[in-house]
Each structure stands twice: as structure tokens, then as C-alpha cells.
Short mmCIF file of C-alpha atoms and ligand atoms in Angstrom, two decimals:
data_model
loop_
_atom_site.label_atom_id
_atom_site.label_comp_id
_atom_site.label_asym_id
_atom_site.label_seq_id
_atom_site.Cartn_x
_atom_site.Cartn_y
_atom_site.Cartn_z
CA MET A 248 43.88 7.59 27.30
CA TYR A 249 42.76 9.68 24.33
CA HIS A 250 45.28 11.94 22.71
CA PRO A 251 44.24 15.58 22.37
CA HIS A 252 44.13 16.07 18.65
CA THR A 253 42.87 19.54 18.12
CA ASP A 254 45.91 20.87 16.29
CA LEU A 255 46.36 18.14 13.76
CA PRO A 256 47.90 17.55 11.44
CA THR A 257 50.61 19.80 10.14
CA PRO A 258 52.15 17.29 7.81
CA MET A 259 54.23 19.67 5.78
CA THR A 260 55.63 22.45 7.85
CA ALA A 261 56.28 25.81 6.27
CA ALA A 262 60.00 25.12 6.60
CA ALA A 263 59.61 21.82 4.80
CA ARG A 264 57.58 23.41 2.02
CA THR A 265 60.09 26.10 1.41
CA GLY A 266 63.08 23.85 1.87
CA GLN A 267 64.54 25.88 4.72
CA ARG A 268 65.62 22.94 6.82
CA ALA A 269 69.38 22.80 7.33
CA PRO A 270 71.35 19.67 6.42
CA LEU A 271 71.09 16.91 8.98
CA ALA A 272 74.79 16.70 9.89
CA GLY A 273 75.25 17.69 13.50
CA ASP A 274 71.54 17.44 14.21
CA THR A 275 70.36 16.79 17.70
CA ALA A 276 68.18 13.74 18.40
CA PRO A 277 64.91 15.74 18.26
CA ARG A 278 65.90 17.23 14.89
CA ARG A 279 66.72 13.76 13.61
CA SER A 280 63.38 12.44 14.85
CA ALA A 281 61.57 15.36 13.15
CA SER A 282 63.41 14.68 9.89
CA LEU A 283 62.50 10.99 10.10
CA SER A 284 58.87 12.04 10.52
CA ASP A 285 59.08 14.49 7.59
CA VAL A 286 60.42 11.81 5.25
CA LEU A 287 57.72 9.32 6.27
CA ARG A 288 54.96 11.93 5.93
CA LEU A 289 56.19 12.94 2.51
CA VAL A 290 56.06 9.43 1.02
CA HIS A 291 52.82 8.72 2.92
CA GLN A 292 51.16 11.72 1.30
CA ARG A 293 52.81 11.92 -2.09
CA GLY A 294 53.46 8.28 -2.91
CA PRO A 295 56.75 6.80 -4.15
CA LEU A 296 59.54 9.37 -4.58
CA THR A 297 63.20 9.21 -5.48
CA ARG A 298 65.75 9.87 -2.75
CA SER A 299 66.91 12.94 -4.63
CA ARG A 300 63.35 14.30 -4.82
CA ILE A 301 62.93 13.78 -1.05
CA ALA A 302 66.19 15.61 -0.45
CA ALA A 303 65.06 18.53 -2.61
CA GLU A 304 61.56 18.71 -1.11
CA LEU A 305 62.75 18.66 2.49
CA GLY A 306 65.96 20.61 2.10
CA LEU A 307 68.04 17.70 3.36
CA SER A 308 71.36 16.43 2.08
CA ARG A 309 71.37 13.21 0.04
CA SER A 310 73.41 11.42 2.68
CA ALA A 311 70.93 12.47 5.37
CA VAL A 312 68.05 11.12 3.28
CA ARG A 313 69.94 7.86 2.72
CA MET A 314 70.38 7.41 6.49
CA LEU A 315 66.81 8.37 7.33
CA VAL A 316 65.34 6.07 4.69
CA ALA A 317 67.53 3.21 5.91
CA GLU A 318 66.17 3.78 9.41
CA LEU A 319 62.57 3.81 8.17
CA CYS A 320 63.25 0.58 6.26
CA ASP A 321 64.63 -0.98 9.47
CA TYR A 322 61.42 -0.08 11.25
CA GLY A 323 59.38 -1.72 8.50
CA LEU A 324 57.77 1.59 7.54
CA ALA A 325 59.42 2.17 4.16
CA ALA A 326 60.97 0.18 1.34
CA GLU A 327 63.23 0.99 -1.58
CA ARG A 328 63.25 -0.27 -5.14
CA PRO A 329 65.26 0.64 -8.22
CA GLY A 330 63.84 3.52 -10.25
CA GLN A 331 63.61 3.77 -14.03
CA PRO A 332 66.95 4.66 -15.64
CA VAL A 333 67.07 8.31 -16.64
CA GLY A 334 69.56 9.37 -19.36
CA THR A 335 72.78 7.48 -19.76
CA ALA A 336 75.10 8.50 -16.95
CA GLY A 337 75.04 7.16 -13.42
CA ARG A 338 72.75 4.72 -11.68
CA PRO A 339 69.02 5.46 -11.42
CA SER A 340 67.95 6.99 -8.13
CA LEU A 341 66.25 4.55 -5.78
CA ILE A 342 62.52 4.95 -5.28
CA VAL A 343 61.34 5.21 -1.68
CA GLU A 344 57.82 4.15 -0.79
CA VAL A 345 55.84 3.28 2.32
CA ALA A 346 55.67 -0.33 3.50
CA HIS A 347 52.29 -1.67 4.50
CA SER A 348 52.73 -4.62 6.80
CA ALA A 349 54.25 -3.23 10.02
CA VAL A 350 51.65 -0.70 11.14
CA ALA A 351 48.03 0.09 10.38
CA SER A 352 45.05 1.78 11.89
CA LEU A 353 41.40 0.85 12.06
CA ALA A 354 39.11 3.27 10.19
CA ILE A 355 35.40 3.34 10.92
CA GLN A 356 32.63 5.42 9.42
CA ILE A 357 29.23 5.75 11.05
CA ARG A 358 26.74 6.80 8.41
CA THR A 359 23.00 7.01 8.66
CA ASP A 360 22.55 4.30 6.06
CA ALA A 361 25.57 2.08 6.78
CA LEU A 362 28.50 1.30 9.06
CA CYS A 363 31.87 0.82 7.34
CA ALA A 364 35.25 -0.37 8.60
CA ALA A 365 38.64 -1.01 7.02
CA GLU A 366 42.31 -1.37 7.83
CA ALA A 367 43.98 1.94 6.94
CA ARG A 368 47.57 1.75 5.76
CA LEU A 369 50.37 4.18 5.25
CA GLY A 370 50.04 5.85 1.89
CA GLY A 371 46.32 6.42 2.40
CA ARG A 372 45.36 2.99 1.20
CA LEU A 373 42.46 1.13 2.71
CA GLY A 374 42.22 -2.63 3.04
CA PRO A 375 38.95 -4.27 1.98
CA ILE A 376 36.01 -2.22 3.28
CA THR A 377 33.43 -4.21 5.22
CA GLN A 378 30.03 -2.63 5.50
CA ILE A 379 26.65 -3.35 6.99
CA SER A 380 23.45 -1.55 6.13
CA ARG A 381 21.91 0.26 9.05
CA GLN A 382 18.48 -0.43 10.33
CA ARG A 383 16.61 2.33 12.08
CA ARG A 384 15.79 0.10 15.00
CA ARG A 385 19.53 -0.26 15.71
CA PHE A 386 20.42 3.44 15.84
CA ARG A 387 21.03 3.68 19.60
CA PRO A 388 24.67 4.25 20.66
CA ALA A 389 25.06 0.88 22.41
CA GLU A 390 23.69 -0.96 19.38
CA THR A 391 25.88 1.04 17.01
CA VAL A 392 28.98 0.24 19.09
CA GLU A 393 28.00 -3.43 19.15
CA ASP A 394 27.68 -3.48 15.36
CA ILE A 395 31.01 -1.66 14.96
CA THR A 396 32.64 -4.31 17.15
CA GLY A 397 31.34 -7.01 14.86
CA LEU A 398 32.81 -5.23 11.82
CA ALA A 399 36.13 -4.45 13.49
CA ALA A 400 36.85 -7.86 15.05
CA PRO A 401 38.07 -9.65 11.89
CA ILE A 402 40.25 -6.66 10.95
CA LEU A 403 41.86 -6.58 14.40
CA ARG A 404 42.38 -10.36 14.32
CA GLU A 405 44.13 -10.07 10.96
CA LEU A 406 46.45 -7.33 12.28
CA GLU A 407 47.27 -9.45 15.32
CA ALA A 408 47.90 -12.54 13.21
CA ARG A 409 50.51 -10.73 11.11
CA LYS A 410 51.93 -8.97 14.20
CA ALA A 411 51.17 -5.49 12.82
CA HIS A 412 51.12 -2.58 15.24
CA LEU A 413 47.67 -0.99 15.67
CA ALA A 414 48.55 2.72 15.67
CA GLY A 415 45.08 3.98 16.47
CA ILE A 416 41.39 3.89 15.71
CA GLY A 417 39.73 6.66 13.74
CA VAL A 418 36.00 7.18 13.53
CA ALA A 419 34.24 9.44 11.02
CA PHE A 420 30.89 10.55 12.33
CA GLY A 421 28.14 12.80 11.01
CA GLY A 422 27.50 15.07 13.94
CA LEU A 423 28.87 17.62 16.35
CA VAL A 424 31.99 16.06 17.90
CA ARG A 425 34.65 17.23 20.35
CA MET A 426 37.83 15.74 18.90
CA SER A 427 39.94 15.96 22.05
CA ASP A 428 38.05 13.10 23.69
CA GLY A 429 35.69 11.83 21.00
CA PHE A 430 32.59 13.13 22.75
CA VAL A 431 29.51 13.50 20.56
CA PHE A 432 27.36 16.48 21.51
CA ALA A 433 24.65 15.83 18.99
CA SER A 434 23.72 14.01 15.84
CA PRO A 435 20.28 15.06 14.61
CA ALA A 436 20.31 12.32 11.98
CA LEU A 437 20.76 9.58 14.59
CA GLY A 438 18.94 11.32 17.42
CA TRP A 439 22.04 11.23 19.67
CA HIS A 440 22.90 13.69 22.41
CA ASP A 441 25.90 13.69 24.75
CA VAL A 442 27.42 10.33 23.84
CA PRO A 443 31.03 9.51 24.94
CA LEU A 444 31.55 7.64 21.68
CA ALA A 445 35.33 7.17 21.82
CA SER A 446 35.12 5.76 25.37
CA LEU A 447 32.30 3.39 24.43
CA ILE A 448 34.14 2.04 21.37
CA ALA A 449 37.47 1.73 23.21
CA ALA A 450 35.84 -0.15 26.10
CA ARG A 451 33.87 -2.48 23.85
CA LEU A 452 36.93 -3.29 21.70
CA GLY A 453 39.02 -3.83 24.84
CA VAL A 454 41.66 -1.26 23.87
CA ALA A 455 40.90 1.51 26.40
CA GLY A 456 44.12 3.17 27.57
CA ARG A 457 46.24 1.21 25.08
CA VAL A 458 45.26 2.46 21.63
CA PRO A 459 44.51 6.11 20.79
CA ILE A 460 41.05 6.61 19.37
CA PHE A 461 39.86 9.66 17.46
CA VAL A 462 36.35 10.64 16.53
CA GLY A 463 35.94 13.43 14.00
CA ASN A 464 33.20 14.97 11.96
CA ASP A 465 32.97 13.17 8.62
CA GLY A 466 33.12 16.42 6.65
CA ASP A 467 36.24 17.56 8.46
CA LEU A 468 37.88 14.16 7.96
CA GLY A 469 36.89 14.08 4.30
CA ALA A 470 38.57 17.45 3.83
CA LEU A 471 41.64 16.23 5.72
CA ALA A 472 41.92 13.17 3.47
CA GLU A 473 41.48 15.25 0.33
CA HIS A 474 44.10 17.68 1.56
CA LEU A 475 46.70 15.08 2.47
CA LEU A 476 46.04 12.29 0.02
CA GLY A 477 43.53 13.36 -2.60
CA ALA A 478 42.80 16.29 -4.86
CA GLY A 479 43.78 19.08 -2.47
CA ASP A 480 47.24 20.29 -3.34
CA GLN A 481 49.47 21.33 -0.49
CA GLY A 482 49.29 24.91 0.63
CA ARG A 483 45.97 25.69 -0.97
CA THR A 484 42.66 26.89 0.35
CA PHE A 485 39.89 24.51 -0.50
CA LEU A 486 36.45 23.39 0.39
CA TYR A 487 35.24 19.79 0.54
CA VAL A 488 31.49 19.20 0.29
CA SER A 489 29.80 15.83 0.45
CA ALA A 490 26.11 15.04 0.14
CA ASP A 491 24.24 11.83 0.73
CA ILE A 492 21.33 11.70 3.17
CA GLY A 493 22.73 14.87 4.73
CA VAL A 494 25.28 17.42 3.57
CA GLY A 495 28.65 17.90 5.24
CA GLY A 496 31.91 19.53 4.49
CA GLY A 497 35.30 20.65 5.63
CA ILE A 498 37.65 23.50 4.98
CA VAL A 499 41.40 23.82 4.45
CA ILE A 500 42.78 27.36 4.71
CA ASP A 501 46.21 28.03 3.27
CA GLY A 502 47.24 24.42 3.67
CA ARG A 503 45.91 23.93 7.20
CA PRO A 504 42.81 21.78 7.69
CA LEU A 505 40.33 23.41 10.02
CA LEU A 506 39.55 20.74 12.56
CA PRO A 507 37.36 22.73 14.92
CA SER A 508 36.42 21.10 18.18
CA PRO A 509 33.53 20.81 18.50
CA SER A 510 33.22 20.37 14.77
CA SER A 511 31.14 22.99 13.03
CA ALA A 512 31.90 22.92 9.33
CA ALA A 513 29.28 20.17 8.99
CA GLU A 514 26.57 22.80 9.26
CA ILE A 515 27.17 24.11 5.75
CA GLY A 516 24.19 21.95 4.81
CA HIS A 517 21.99 24.43 6.63
CA ILE A 518 22.98 27.65 4.90
CA ALA A 519 19.79 29.19 3.52
CA VAL A 520 19.63 29.08 -0.26
CA ASN A 521 15.92 29.01 -1.00
CA PRO A 522 13.53 30.61 1.51
CA ALA A 523 10.62 29.39 -0.61
CA GLY A 524 12.04 25.87 -0.66
CA HIS A 525 11.24 22.66 1.13
CA ALA A 526 11.19 21.94 4.84
CA CYS A 527 14.56 20.84 6.23
CA ARG A 528 14.98 18.28 9.02
CA CYS A 529 16.53 21.07 11.13
CA GLY A 530 13.14 22.78 11.28
CA ASN A 531 13.93 25.58 8.83
CA ARG A 532 12.92 25.89 5.20
CA GLY A 533 15.08 26.09 2.11
CA CYS A 534 18.40 24.94 3.60
CA TRP A 535 21.00 23.83 1.07
CA GLU A 536 20.59 20.25 2.32
CA SER A 537 16.89 20.26 1.44
CA GLU A 538 17.88 21.06 -2.17
CA ILE A 539 20.97 18.88 -2.76
CA SER A 540 20.66 15.77 -0.55
CA ALA A 541 19.87 12.36 -2.02
CA ASN A 542 16.26 12.77 -0.87
CA ALA A 543 16.05 16.14 -2.60
CA LEU A 544 17.27 14.61 -5.86
CA LEU A 545 14.65 11.85 -5.67
CA ARG A 546 12.00 14.46 -4.91
CA GLN A 547 13.13 16.58 -7.87
CA ALA A 548 12.68 13.47 -10.04
CA SER A 549 9.20 12.89 -8.54
CA ARG A 550 10.33 9.51 -7.25
CA LYS A 551 8.85 8.24 -4.02
CA PRO A 552 11.05 7.98 -0.91
CA THR A 553 12.19 4.40 -0.44
CA PRO A 554 14.04 2.53 2.34
CA ASP A 555 16.61 1.49 -0.29
CA GLN A 556 17.66 5.00 -1.21
CA ALA A 557 20.99 3.87 -2.67
CA ALA A 558 19.21 1.64 -5.20
CA ALA A 559 16.81 4.46 -6.11
CA ILE A 560 19.73 6.83 -6.73
CA ASP A 561 21.53 4.18 -8.81
CA GLU A 562 18.41 3.80 -10.92
CA LEU A 563 18.00 7.54 -11.36
CA ILE A 564 21.62 7.99 -12.46
CA ALA A 565 21.28 5.06 -14.88
CA ASP A 566 18.10 6.61 -16.31
CA ALA A 567 19.78 10.00 -16.73
CA THR A 568 22.82 8.44 -18.36
CA GLY A 569 20.45 6.64 -20.72
CA GLY A 570 18.85 9.95 -21.70
CA ASN A 571 15.58 9.79 -19.72
CA PRO A 572 14.27 13.40 -19.87
CA ASP A 573 12.67 13.43 -16.39
CA ALA A 574 15.80 12.08 -14.76
CA LEU A 575 17.95 14.60 -16.65
CA ASP A 576 15.66 17.47 -15.63
CA ALA A 577 15.97 16.44 -11.98
CA ILE A 578 19.75 16.30 -12.23
CA ARG A 579 19.85 19.73 -13.89
CA GLU A 580 17.73 21.19 -11.10
CA HIS A 581 19.92 19.50 -8.46
CA ALA A 582 23.08 20.78 -10.16
CA ARG A 583 21.74 24.33 -10.17
CA TRP A 584 21.27 24.27 -6.39
CA VAL A 585 24.70 22.70 -5.89
CA GLY A 586 26.22 25.57 -7.87
CA ILE A 587 24.21 28.25 -6.05
CA GLY A 588 25.36 27.02 -2.62
CA LEU A 589 28.98 26.54 -3.70
CA ALA A 590 29.08 30.08 -5.08
CA SER A 591 27.82 31.52 -1.78
CA ILE A 592 30.54 29.76 0.18
CA ALA A 593 33.21 30.55 -2.41
CA ASN A 594 32.43 34.26 -2.15
CA ILE A 595 33.31 34.07 1.56
CA LEU A 596 36.25 31.64 1.58
CA ALA A 597 37.85 32.43 -1.78
CA PRO A 598 39.00 28.81 -2.26
CA ASP A 599 41.08 27.84 -5.25
CA LEU A 600 39.63 24.33 -5.24
CA ILE A 601 36.24 22.85 -4.38
CA SER A 602 36.22 19.08 -4.10
CA LEU A 603 32.90 17.22 -4.17
CA GLY A 604 32.39 13.89 -2.40
CA GLY A 605 29.70 11.24 -1.94
CA LEU A 606 26.67 11.64 -4.18
CA LEU A 607 28.05 14.91 -5.55
CA ALA A 608 31.17 13.11 -6.83
CA ARG A 609 29.03 10.46 -8.53
CA LEU A 610 26.84 13.08 -10.18
CA PHE A 611 29.66 15.39 -11.19
CA PRO A 612 30.12 14.02 -14.73
CA LEU A 613 26.44 14.81 -15.36
CA GLU A 614 26.33 18.06 -13.40
CA SER A 615 29.70 19.75 -13.96
CA GLU A 616 28.56 22.03 -16.78
CA ILE A 617 25.62 23.51 -14.86
CA ILE A 618 27.59 23.73 -11.60
CA ASN A 619 30.39 25.60 -13.35
CA THR A 620 27.89 27.92 -15.05
CA GLU A 621 26.24 28.81 -11.72
CA VAL A 622 29.57 29.23 -9.97
CA GLY A 623 30.89 31.35 -12.84
CA ARG A 624 27.80 33.54 -12.76
CA ARG A 625 27.75 34.10 -9.01
CA VAL A 626 31.33 34.04 -7.76
CA GLN A 627 32.77 37.53 -7.84
CA PRO A 628 35.15 38.14 -10.76
CA PRO A 629 38.41 38.55 -8.84
CA LEU A 630 37.96 35.06 -7.34
CA GLN A 631 36.93 33.23 -10.50
CA PRO A 632 40.15 32.64 -12.41
CA THR A 633 41.73 30.62 -9.63
CA LEU A 634 38.69 28.49 -8.70
CA THR A 635 38.33 24.89 -9.86
CA VAL A 636 35.45 22.59 -8.97
CA ARG A 637 36.04 18.86 -9.27
CA ALA A 638 34.99 15.46 -7.95
CA SER A 639 36.86 14.05 -4.97
CA ALA A 640 39.84 11.94 -6.00
CA LEU A 641 38.93 9.58 -3.14
CA GLY A 642 35.33 9.03 -4.26
CA GLY A 643 32.96 8.24 -1.44
CA ASN A 644 35.72 7.00 0.87
CA ALA A 645 37.30 10.33 1.82
CA PRO A 646 35.95 10.38 5.43
CA LEU A 647 37.10 6.79 5.99
CA VAL A 648 40.57 7.57 4.59
CA GLY A 649 40.71 10.72 6.76
CA ALA A 650 39.78 8.77 9.89
CA GLY A 651 42.40 6.15 9.08
CA THR A 652 45.22 8.61 8.43
CA LEU A 653 44.41 10.60 11.59
CA ALA A 654 44.70 7.36 13.55
CA LEU A 655 48.16 6.72 12.03
CA GLU A 656 49.37 10.00 13.47
CA SER A 657 51.26 8.44 16.40
CA VAL A 658 53.53 6.61 13.95
CA LEU A 659 53.78 9.46 11.42
CA ALA A 660 54.79 11.90 14.16
CA ALA A 661 57.40 9.63 15.77
CA PRO A 662 58.36 6.79 13.43
CA GLY A 663 61.16 5.64 15.70
CA LYS A 664 59.02 5.23 18.78
CA TYR A 665 56.24 2.84 17.92
CA PRO A 666 56.51 -0.51 19.71
CA ARG A 667 58.09 -3.26 17.62
ZN1 LIG B 920 18.40 22.83 7.73
#
């Protein structure tokens, strides 16, 4: 059974943000359960916090927080440790943090060049990431699912061995996906059409009907991860853009991640930026993707396409860092197109933060000046003062972290109800 997940997540409710929640005393059971969830979400997203900070953030009394934290500790979801002494009077407030051993999810990312899998833990941490390079002859859905099973098996065995609860499975995928049932309408990069991906993975892993499984667009999940656990501050409007072989992205409006179903934000790679530009794989000419993808960067550097694109990009970045003029020229040209596209989107969305992932995050130290110049030149003046462009705090792993945290939702939403 797949959980409908089209309205997820709302980790910090407006009431929680503004501290309007009433003290817990006299709460009904549902209120208590909601407060338990709020406390767990807060330390999941923000990291270790003092009890007093949790009380202030959520508008709860200190005694309510003490009881809720004790309950979370009983469930194996949180732990407490002494904080640093502050001042001279009184004992230091205890620090509350998530615990990692009791529950986890399985995070998977299906990329064109690689398959990745990792245990995803509360707090947004990933276990060791296992990865296999993809071979074009193994692109078909059944082969992909078979390869995912091989990657996932040791992770699932490890969870079973330590008796951890598998809260869910999250899959980040570069294509048009219906999140409610993990149905893939299309992935031009893989040549897929109408693939019931969640069902295939659940059946092959033997968890159908027992473990919720979510499939989301990798750009949407990257934005979700950035919003909850990375650079995106709560309550802000921001844009996440990632480029590698393709270009994807996701949007958070006023603190709410847009998780459209079917996903659509991924198509930002096909906004037209250069009608006189190069042919795009979508059949048009001059799409943003055909100017800022990894292939475009190699082309700008006059380097031949190679099966080992990652190595070619590594080499190009090393050359540019070492001062090679051709490599630097290519990166300047690439940066200019990144800035032109970002400015176009910023003029529509008016974000206060743009977070760059994948190749764009790696290149940002070399490209930031030109990107900021283009954005400053093209974004309309009233929007400029509040706009920051920066590299993703989660590096290239944002979609994997997003998939993992979405799959932890059953525990985050109802900490008292997961099977122990
Ligand atoms: Zn295109």
C-alpha cells in the first residue's frame, strides 16, 4: 500500500513558527501526539537544541517539553546530554538530539550515470552511500530495479540485524513522476514511459504492502532536503537548481515545498535562454540545459564527449583551478549562462535564496562572481536586495537526503505509533 504523499511535508506549521500553540496541560491525545511530532521534527531539522529552546520555538511549557522528550527517548528516537554551562547560576539546560539506531529509511537515487543507495537517519544524516556506475545497456526498468535490489540488500540486512524499524523507502528519480503511487510517466534521459516504479521496487524487495515507498522527482526532493535540512531557511521562498547530465530543480514558496504530482519543476532545464544556441535533447534549440549541463561545459571547453564524463569534469575543474586559460574561459561562459537562466526564473518567483546543487555546487567557487554579476544585472531592482545565490549545503546528495527524509515521514508524523 503506497501512502498518498502529495501534501508533504509541513514540518513546521504556522502555529509552531509563531509560537501560538497553547501549553500542553489538559491536551487531548491528538494534541499530545502532534506536539510529540513537532518536537521530533524540530530536532530532526535543526539539530541538537536545548529543552528551553524547544519550548520557546514551539510555544510549549518547559514541563511539557520535558515529558515529550522523555517519551521520545523511551521510543529510541531522541537522546539527551548535558549542555555547556552558561553563566554561573543554575544547571545547564539539557541538549536534546535525535537518536539514530531505532528507525531509518532506505534512500535511493536513480541517475543517468549512477545508482546510489544509503540508509537515511533522523537528522538528515546518510549512512555510507553505495553506488554503481550505470551502463547504457542496463537502462531498462527491470534491469534498473534488479541493480537497485543489489545495492539495497546489504543496507536492509544491516537494519534487520540491529532490529531497526524500516520507516519507508524513498526514491529520487529524474523524470515526470506521480508521487501518490510512484508511477513514472516519462524519463527522456532513460527512455522510460509509463513505468509503475514504486510497485516494481516494492515487489522486488519483498516489502509490498508492508513498507511505504515514495518516488519523487530528484529536483523536487533536492529542494525539499535543502528546505528542511540544508541552506533553505524556514519560511522562505527559494529555488534549488541542480545540473549534471540534465538540469533539474525544485521550488519552495513561503516555506512550503512545491511537490507537484506529476512533478513538473524538473522542466526548468528547458526554458529557452539562447535561441541561437545548441540543439537540446528535447528537440528544441537553446534550452538552458544545453548551455549549463556537464556536456555543455565540456563542449564550451572544446573537450570531446567521453563515456567517463565525471572524470572529464574533474580534469576540467582541476585545470581551471590551476589557471589553464581555456578551462577558465569555458567556466566563465558556463557561469554566464547559469546567471542568465537564474535571473529569468528569479524575476518570476522573487526568491530570497537560490541554492545550487550537483555540478553547479562544485563550480560555484569558480563561478560565483560571474553568476552574481549576471543576476545583479538582470534581476529587477526591487527583488535584488533580498536575493542570495549559494552552493547547496548538502553538496551533490540533496536528492538522496530528500528521498530519505520523505521516507521517514511515517515516524516523524506519529512518533508514538511506529512498531517497536
Ligand atoms: Zn530542451
